[in-house]
CSV table of C-alpha atoms in Angstrom, one decimal:
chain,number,residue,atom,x,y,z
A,1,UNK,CA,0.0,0.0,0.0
A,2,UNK,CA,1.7,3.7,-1.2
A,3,UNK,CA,-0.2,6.0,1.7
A,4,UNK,CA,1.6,8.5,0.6
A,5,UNK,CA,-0.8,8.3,-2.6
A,6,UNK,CA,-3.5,7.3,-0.5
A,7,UNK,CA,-2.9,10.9,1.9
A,8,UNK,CA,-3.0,12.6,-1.1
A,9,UNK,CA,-6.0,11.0,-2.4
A,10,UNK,CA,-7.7,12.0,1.1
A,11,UNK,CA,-6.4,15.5,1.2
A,12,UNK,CA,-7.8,16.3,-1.9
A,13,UNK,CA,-11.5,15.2,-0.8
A,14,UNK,CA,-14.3,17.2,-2.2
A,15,UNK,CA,-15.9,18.4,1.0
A,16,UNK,CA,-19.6,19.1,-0.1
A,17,UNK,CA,-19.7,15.8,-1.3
A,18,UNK,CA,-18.3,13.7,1.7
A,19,UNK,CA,-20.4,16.0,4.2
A,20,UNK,CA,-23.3,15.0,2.0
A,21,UNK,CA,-22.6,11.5,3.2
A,22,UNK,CA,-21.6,12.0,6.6
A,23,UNK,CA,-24.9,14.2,6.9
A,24,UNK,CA,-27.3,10.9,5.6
A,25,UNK,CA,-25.5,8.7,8.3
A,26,UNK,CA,-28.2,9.3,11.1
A,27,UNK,CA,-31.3,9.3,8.5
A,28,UNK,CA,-29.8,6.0,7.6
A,29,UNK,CA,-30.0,4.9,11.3
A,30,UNK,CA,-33.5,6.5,11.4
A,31,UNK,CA,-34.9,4.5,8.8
A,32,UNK,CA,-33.5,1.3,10.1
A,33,UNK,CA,-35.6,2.5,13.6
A,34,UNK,CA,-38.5,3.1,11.8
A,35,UNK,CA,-38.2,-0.4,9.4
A,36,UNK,CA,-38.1,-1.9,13.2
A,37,UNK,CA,-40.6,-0.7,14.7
A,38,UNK,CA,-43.3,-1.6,11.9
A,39,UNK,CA,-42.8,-5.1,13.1
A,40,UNK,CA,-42.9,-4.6,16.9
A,41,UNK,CA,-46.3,-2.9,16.2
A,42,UNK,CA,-47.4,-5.9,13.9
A,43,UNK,CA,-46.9,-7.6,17.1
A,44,UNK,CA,-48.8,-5.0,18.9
A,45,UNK,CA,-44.9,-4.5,21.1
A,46,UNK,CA,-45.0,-0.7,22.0
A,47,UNK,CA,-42.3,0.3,22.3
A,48,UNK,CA,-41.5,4.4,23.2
A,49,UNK,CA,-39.8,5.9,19.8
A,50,UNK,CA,-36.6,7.6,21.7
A,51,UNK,CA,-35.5,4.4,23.2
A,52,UNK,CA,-36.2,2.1,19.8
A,53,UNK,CA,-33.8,5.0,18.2
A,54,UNK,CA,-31.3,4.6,21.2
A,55,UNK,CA,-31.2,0.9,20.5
A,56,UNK,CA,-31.0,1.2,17.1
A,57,UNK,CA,-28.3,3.4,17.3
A,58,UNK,CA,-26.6,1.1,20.0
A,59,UNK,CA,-27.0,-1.7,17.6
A,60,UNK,CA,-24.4,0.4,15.3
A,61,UNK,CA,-22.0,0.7,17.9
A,62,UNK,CA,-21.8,-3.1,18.1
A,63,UNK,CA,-22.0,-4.0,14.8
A,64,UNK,CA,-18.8,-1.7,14.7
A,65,UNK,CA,-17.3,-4.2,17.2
A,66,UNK,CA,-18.3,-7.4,16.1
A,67,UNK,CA,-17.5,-10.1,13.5
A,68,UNK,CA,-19.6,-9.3,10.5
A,69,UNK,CA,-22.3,-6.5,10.4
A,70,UNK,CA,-25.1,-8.2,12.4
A,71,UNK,CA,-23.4,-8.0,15.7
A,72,UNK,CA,-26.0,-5.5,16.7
A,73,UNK,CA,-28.8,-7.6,16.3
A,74,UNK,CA,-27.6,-9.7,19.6
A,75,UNK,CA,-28.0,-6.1,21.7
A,76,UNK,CA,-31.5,-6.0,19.9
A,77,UNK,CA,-32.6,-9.3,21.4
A,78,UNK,CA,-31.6,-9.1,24.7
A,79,UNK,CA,-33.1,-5.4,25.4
A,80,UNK,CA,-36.1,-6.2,23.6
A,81,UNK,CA,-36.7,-9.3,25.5
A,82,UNK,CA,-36.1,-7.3,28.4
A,83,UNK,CA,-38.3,-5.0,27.8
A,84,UNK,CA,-41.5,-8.0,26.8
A,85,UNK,CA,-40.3,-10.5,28.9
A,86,UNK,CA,-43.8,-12.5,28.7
A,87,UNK,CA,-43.7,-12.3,24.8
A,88,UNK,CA,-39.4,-13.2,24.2
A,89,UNK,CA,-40.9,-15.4,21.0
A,90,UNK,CA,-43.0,-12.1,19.3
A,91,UNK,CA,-40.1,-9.4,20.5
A,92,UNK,CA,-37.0,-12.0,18.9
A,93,UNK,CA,-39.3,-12.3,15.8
A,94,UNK,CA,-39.5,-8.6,15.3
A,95,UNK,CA,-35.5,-8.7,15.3
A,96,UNK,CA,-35.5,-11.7,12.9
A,97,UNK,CA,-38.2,-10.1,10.4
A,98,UNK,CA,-36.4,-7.4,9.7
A,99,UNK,CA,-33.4,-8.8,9.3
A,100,UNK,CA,-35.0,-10.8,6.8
A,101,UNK,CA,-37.0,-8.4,5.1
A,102,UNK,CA,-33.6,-6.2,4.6
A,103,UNK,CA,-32.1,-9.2,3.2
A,104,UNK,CA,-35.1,-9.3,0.8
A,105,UNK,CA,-34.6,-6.0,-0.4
A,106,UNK,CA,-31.0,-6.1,-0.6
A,107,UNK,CA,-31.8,-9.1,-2.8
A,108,UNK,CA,-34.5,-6.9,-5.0
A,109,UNK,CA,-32.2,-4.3,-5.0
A,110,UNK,CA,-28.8,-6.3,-6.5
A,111,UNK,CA,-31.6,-8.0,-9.5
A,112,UNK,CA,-32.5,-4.0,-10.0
A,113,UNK,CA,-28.6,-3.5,-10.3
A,114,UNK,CA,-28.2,-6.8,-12.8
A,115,UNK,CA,-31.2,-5.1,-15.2
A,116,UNK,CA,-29.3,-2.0,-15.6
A,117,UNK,CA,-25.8,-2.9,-15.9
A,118,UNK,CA,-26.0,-6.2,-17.6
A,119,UNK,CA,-22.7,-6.2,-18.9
A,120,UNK,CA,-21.1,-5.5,-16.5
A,121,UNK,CA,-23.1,-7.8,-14.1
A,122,UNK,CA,-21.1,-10.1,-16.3
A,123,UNK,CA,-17.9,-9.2,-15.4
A,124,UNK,CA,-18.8,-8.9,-11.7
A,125,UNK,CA,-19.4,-12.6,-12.0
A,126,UNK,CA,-16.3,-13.2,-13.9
A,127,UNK,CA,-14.1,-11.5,-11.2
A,128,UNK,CA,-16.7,-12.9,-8.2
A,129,UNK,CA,-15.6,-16.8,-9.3
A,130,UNK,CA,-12.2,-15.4,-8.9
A,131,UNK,CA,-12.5,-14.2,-5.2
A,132,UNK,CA,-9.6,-16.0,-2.7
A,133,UNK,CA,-10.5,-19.5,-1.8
A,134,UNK,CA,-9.9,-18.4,2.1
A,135,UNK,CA,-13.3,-16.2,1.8
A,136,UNK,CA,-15.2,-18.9,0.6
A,137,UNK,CA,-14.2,-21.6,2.9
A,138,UNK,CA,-14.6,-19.1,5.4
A,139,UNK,CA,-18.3,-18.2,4.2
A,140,UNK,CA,-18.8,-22.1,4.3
A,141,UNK,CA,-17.3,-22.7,7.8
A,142,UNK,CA,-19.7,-19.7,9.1
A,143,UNK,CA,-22.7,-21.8,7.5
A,144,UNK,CA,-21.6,-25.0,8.8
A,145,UNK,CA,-20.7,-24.0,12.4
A,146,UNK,CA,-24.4,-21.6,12.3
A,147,UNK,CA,-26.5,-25.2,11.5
A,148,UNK,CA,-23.8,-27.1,14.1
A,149,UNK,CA,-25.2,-25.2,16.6
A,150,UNK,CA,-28.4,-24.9,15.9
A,151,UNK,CA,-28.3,-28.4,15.3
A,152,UNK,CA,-27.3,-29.2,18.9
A,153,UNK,CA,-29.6,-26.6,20.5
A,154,UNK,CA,-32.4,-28.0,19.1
A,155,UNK,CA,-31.6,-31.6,20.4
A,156,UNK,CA,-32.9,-30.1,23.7
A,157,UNK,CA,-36.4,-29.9,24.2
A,158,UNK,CA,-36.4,-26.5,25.5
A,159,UNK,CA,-34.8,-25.4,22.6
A,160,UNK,CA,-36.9,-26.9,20.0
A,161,UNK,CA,-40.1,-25.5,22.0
A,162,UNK,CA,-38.3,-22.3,22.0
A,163,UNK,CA,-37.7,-22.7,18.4
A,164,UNK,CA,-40.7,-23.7,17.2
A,165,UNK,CA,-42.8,-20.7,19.2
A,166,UNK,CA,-40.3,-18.8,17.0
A,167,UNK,CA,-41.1,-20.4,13.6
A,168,UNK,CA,-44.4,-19.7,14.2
A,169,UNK,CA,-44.8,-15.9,15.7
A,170,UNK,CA,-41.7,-15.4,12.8
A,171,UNK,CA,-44.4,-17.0,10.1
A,172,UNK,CA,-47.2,-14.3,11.1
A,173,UNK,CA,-44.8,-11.8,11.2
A,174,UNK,CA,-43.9,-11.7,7.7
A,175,UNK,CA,-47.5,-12.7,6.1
A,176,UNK,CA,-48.6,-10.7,3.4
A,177,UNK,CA,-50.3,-7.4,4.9
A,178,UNK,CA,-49.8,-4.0,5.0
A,179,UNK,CA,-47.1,-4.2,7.7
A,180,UNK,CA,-45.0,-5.9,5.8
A,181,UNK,CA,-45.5,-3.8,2.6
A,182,UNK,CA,-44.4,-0.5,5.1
A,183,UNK,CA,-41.7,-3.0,6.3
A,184,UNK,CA,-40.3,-4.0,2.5
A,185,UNK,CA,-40.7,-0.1,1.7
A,186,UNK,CA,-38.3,0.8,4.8
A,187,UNK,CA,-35.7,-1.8,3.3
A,188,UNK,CA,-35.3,-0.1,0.1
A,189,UNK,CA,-35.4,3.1,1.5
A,190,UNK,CA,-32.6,2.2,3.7
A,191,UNK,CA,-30.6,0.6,1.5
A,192,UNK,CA,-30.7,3.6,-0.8
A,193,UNK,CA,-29.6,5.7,1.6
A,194,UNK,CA,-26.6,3.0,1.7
A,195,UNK,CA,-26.3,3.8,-2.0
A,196,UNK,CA,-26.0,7.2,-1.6
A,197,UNK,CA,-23.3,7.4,0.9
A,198,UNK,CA,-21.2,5.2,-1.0
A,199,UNK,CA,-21.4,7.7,-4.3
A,200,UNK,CA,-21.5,10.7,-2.5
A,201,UNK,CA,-18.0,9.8,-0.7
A,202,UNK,CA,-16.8,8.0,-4.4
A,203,UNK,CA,-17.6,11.4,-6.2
A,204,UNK,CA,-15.4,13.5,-2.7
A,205,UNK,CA,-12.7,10.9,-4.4
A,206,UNK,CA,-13.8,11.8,-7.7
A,207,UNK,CA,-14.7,8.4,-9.2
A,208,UNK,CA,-16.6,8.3,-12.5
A,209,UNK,CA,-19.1,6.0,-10.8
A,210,UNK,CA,-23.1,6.4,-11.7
A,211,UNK,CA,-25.5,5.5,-9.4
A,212,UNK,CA,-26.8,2.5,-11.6
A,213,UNK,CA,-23.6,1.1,-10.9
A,214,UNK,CA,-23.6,1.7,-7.1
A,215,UNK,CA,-26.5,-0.5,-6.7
A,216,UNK,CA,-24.8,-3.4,-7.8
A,217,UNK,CA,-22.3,-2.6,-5.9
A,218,UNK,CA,-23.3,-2.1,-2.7
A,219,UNK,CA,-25.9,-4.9,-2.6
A,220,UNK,CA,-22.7,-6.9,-3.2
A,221,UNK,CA,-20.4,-5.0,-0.4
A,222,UNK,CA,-22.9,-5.4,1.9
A,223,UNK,CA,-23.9,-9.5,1.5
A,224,UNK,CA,-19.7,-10.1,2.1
A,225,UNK,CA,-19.8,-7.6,5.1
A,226,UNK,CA,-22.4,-10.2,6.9
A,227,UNK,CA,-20.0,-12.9,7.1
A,228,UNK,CA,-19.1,-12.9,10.9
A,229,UNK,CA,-15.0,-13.4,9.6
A,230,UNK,CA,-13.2,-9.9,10.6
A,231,UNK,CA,-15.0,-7.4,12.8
A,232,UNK,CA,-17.5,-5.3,10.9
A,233,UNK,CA,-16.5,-6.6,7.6
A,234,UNK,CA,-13.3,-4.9,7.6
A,235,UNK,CA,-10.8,-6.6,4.8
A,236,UNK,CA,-13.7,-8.9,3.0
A,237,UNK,CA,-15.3,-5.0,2.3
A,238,UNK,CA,-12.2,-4.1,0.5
A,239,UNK,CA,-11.5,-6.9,-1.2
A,240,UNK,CA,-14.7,-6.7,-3.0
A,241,UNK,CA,-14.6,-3.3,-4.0
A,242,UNK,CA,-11.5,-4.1,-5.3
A,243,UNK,CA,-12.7,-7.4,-7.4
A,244,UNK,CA,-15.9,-5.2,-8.4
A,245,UNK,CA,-14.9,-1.7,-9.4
A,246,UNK,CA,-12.6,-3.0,-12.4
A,247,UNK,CA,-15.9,-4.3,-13.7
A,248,UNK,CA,-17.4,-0.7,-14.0
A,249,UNK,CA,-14.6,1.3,-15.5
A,250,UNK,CA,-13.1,2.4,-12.3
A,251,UNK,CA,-9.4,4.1,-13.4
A,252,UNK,CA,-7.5,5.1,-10.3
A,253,UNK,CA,-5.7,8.5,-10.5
A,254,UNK,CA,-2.3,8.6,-12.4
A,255,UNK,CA,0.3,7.8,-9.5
A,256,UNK,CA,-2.1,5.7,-7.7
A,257,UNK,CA,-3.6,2.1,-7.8
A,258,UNK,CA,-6.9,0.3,-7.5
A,259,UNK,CA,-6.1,-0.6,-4.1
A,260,UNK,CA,-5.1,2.7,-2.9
A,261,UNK,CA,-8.1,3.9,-4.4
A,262,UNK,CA,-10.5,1.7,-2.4
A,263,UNK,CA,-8.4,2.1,1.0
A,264,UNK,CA,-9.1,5.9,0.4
A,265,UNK,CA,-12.9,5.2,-0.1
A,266,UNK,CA,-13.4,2.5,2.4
A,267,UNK,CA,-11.0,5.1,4.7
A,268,UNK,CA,-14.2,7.8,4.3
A,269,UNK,CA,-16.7,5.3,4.6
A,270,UNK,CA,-15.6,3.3,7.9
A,271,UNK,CA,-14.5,7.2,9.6
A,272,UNK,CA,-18.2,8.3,8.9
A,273,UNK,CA,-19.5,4.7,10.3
A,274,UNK,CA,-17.3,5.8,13.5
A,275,UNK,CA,-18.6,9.3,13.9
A,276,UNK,CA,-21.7,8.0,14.1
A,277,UNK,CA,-21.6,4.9,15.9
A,278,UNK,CA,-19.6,5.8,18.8
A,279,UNK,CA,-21.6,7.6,19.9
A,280,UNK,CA,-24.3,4.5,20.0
A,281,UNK,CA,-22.2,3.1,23.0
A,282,UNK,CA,-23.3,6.0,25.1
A,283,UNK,CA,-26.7,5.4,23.7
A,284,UNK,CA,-26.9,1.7,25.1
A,285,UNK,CA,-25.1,3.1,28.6
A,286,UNK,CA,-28.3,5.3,28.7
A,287,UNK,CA,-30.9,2.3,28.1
A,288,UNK,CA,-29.1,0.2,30.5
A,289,UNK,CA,-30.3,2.5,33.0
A,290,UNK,CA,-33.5,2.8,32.0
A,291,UNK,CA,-36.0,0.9,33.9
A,292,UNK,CA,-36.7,-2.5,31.4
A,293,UNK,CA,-40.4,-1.6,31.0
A,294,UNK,CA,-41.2,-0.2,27.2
């Protein structure tokens, strides 16, 4: 890595255009409060709106911390079955809905990304096939060890009646009704505020990327950043963007590589993740203190 070229990469930064992204952080984090808390009230869970937005924003603190990006998600459980102790199965289903329904989305969003760029979805695939073997032995190890366990823990009856309570308040949860439209609608909303953070800090860089592009790419970014291998993604994130950008015409400044270019982006990306996040830990602090009624 030359950080001398990536310094000079950073210091000339277009500042409108990273503030842009910096600024859609916390409406980022909003939306992913609001995408939530369709599916507590599905499950008539009322929860008061200040604390869902602190433990939103506590769940991006630890997902900061944590292998892959859903280390959050564990915080979510535990303080919302706190907060519903008599209804753990309906409060853990909430969490598990809309994990599920921003998978769905990403999903929706990627095909959207394939339509519009099909030839250079092509290439993506090419240079995908071509990834390290370590990332996909380690994406197969994370699925084997996830149905391990769950195997085990559902060799105990307790665990299969816990599981099965689950299966079910999970399969109402995500039934075809208006919640779940507002709940699908949230997704895409969020994940195009995703979109546009990653272009507005590529364009601060001054990449010739088009947001047509960007929604193949981050759907992508984002699917490797789940894989609970490095904490929050870091590495896997970077390896992608730079198997991916080739694919879209992506020329790195003269004096400067395709890695130094995505260190520099991933550099602005991760630093506005931290401004924001950080403060999340004080968030969860305050909610620990709280008293575990909603």
């Amino acid at each position: 890595m030359d950080w001398s070229a990536v310094g000079g990469l950073l210091a000339q930064l277009d500042r409108a255009a990273a503030l842009g992204g910096l600024l859609l952080v916390p409406a980022l984090i909003a939306l992913l409060a609001f995408r939530w808390n369709v599916f507590l009230r599905q499950k008539s869970l009322h929860y008061r709106l200040s604390r869902l937005l602190a433990l939103t924003w506590s769940g991006q603190f630890f997902n900061s911390l944590l292998p892959g990006s859903t280390g959050g998600d564990v915080v979510k459980f535990v303080e919302i079955c706190r907060a519903f102790p008599e209804r753990r199965p309906d409060a853990t289903a909430s969490v598990v809905a809309d994990r599920l329904v921003a998978l769905l989305a990403l999903l929706g969003l990627a095909a959207l990304g394939f339509a519009q760029n099909e030839s250079a979805a092509a290439a993506t695939l090419l240079r995908a096939a071509s990834l390290p073997g370590w990332l996909w032995l380690a994406a197969a190890g994370a699925l084997i060890a996830f149905l391990v366990g769950a195997g085990i823990l559902l060799r105990s009856r307790l665990w299969l009646e816990r599981a099965l309570r689950l299966f079910h308040s999970l399969r109402t949860a995500l039934r075809p009704d208006r919640y779940l439209a507002a709940g699908l609608g949230l997704a895409f909303a969020a994940h195009l505020a995703s979109v546009a953070i990653f272009c507005l800090f590529a364009k601060a860089l001054g990449l010739n990327l088009g947001f047509g592009a960007a929604i193949l790419i981050v759907p992508a970014v984002l699917s490797a950043s789940l894989l609970p291998i490095t904490v929050n993604g870091h590495g896997v994130r970077e390896l992608m963007l730079v198997t991916l950008l080739p694919s879209f015409g992506v020329i790195p400044p003269a004096g400067s590589s395709i890695a130094t270019l995505v260190f520099a982006l991933s550099t602005c990306l991760v630093c506005s993740d931290l401004v924001w996040s950080v403060p999340g830990g004080g968030a969860y602090l305050w909610l620990r203190r709280q008293p575990p009624d909603a």
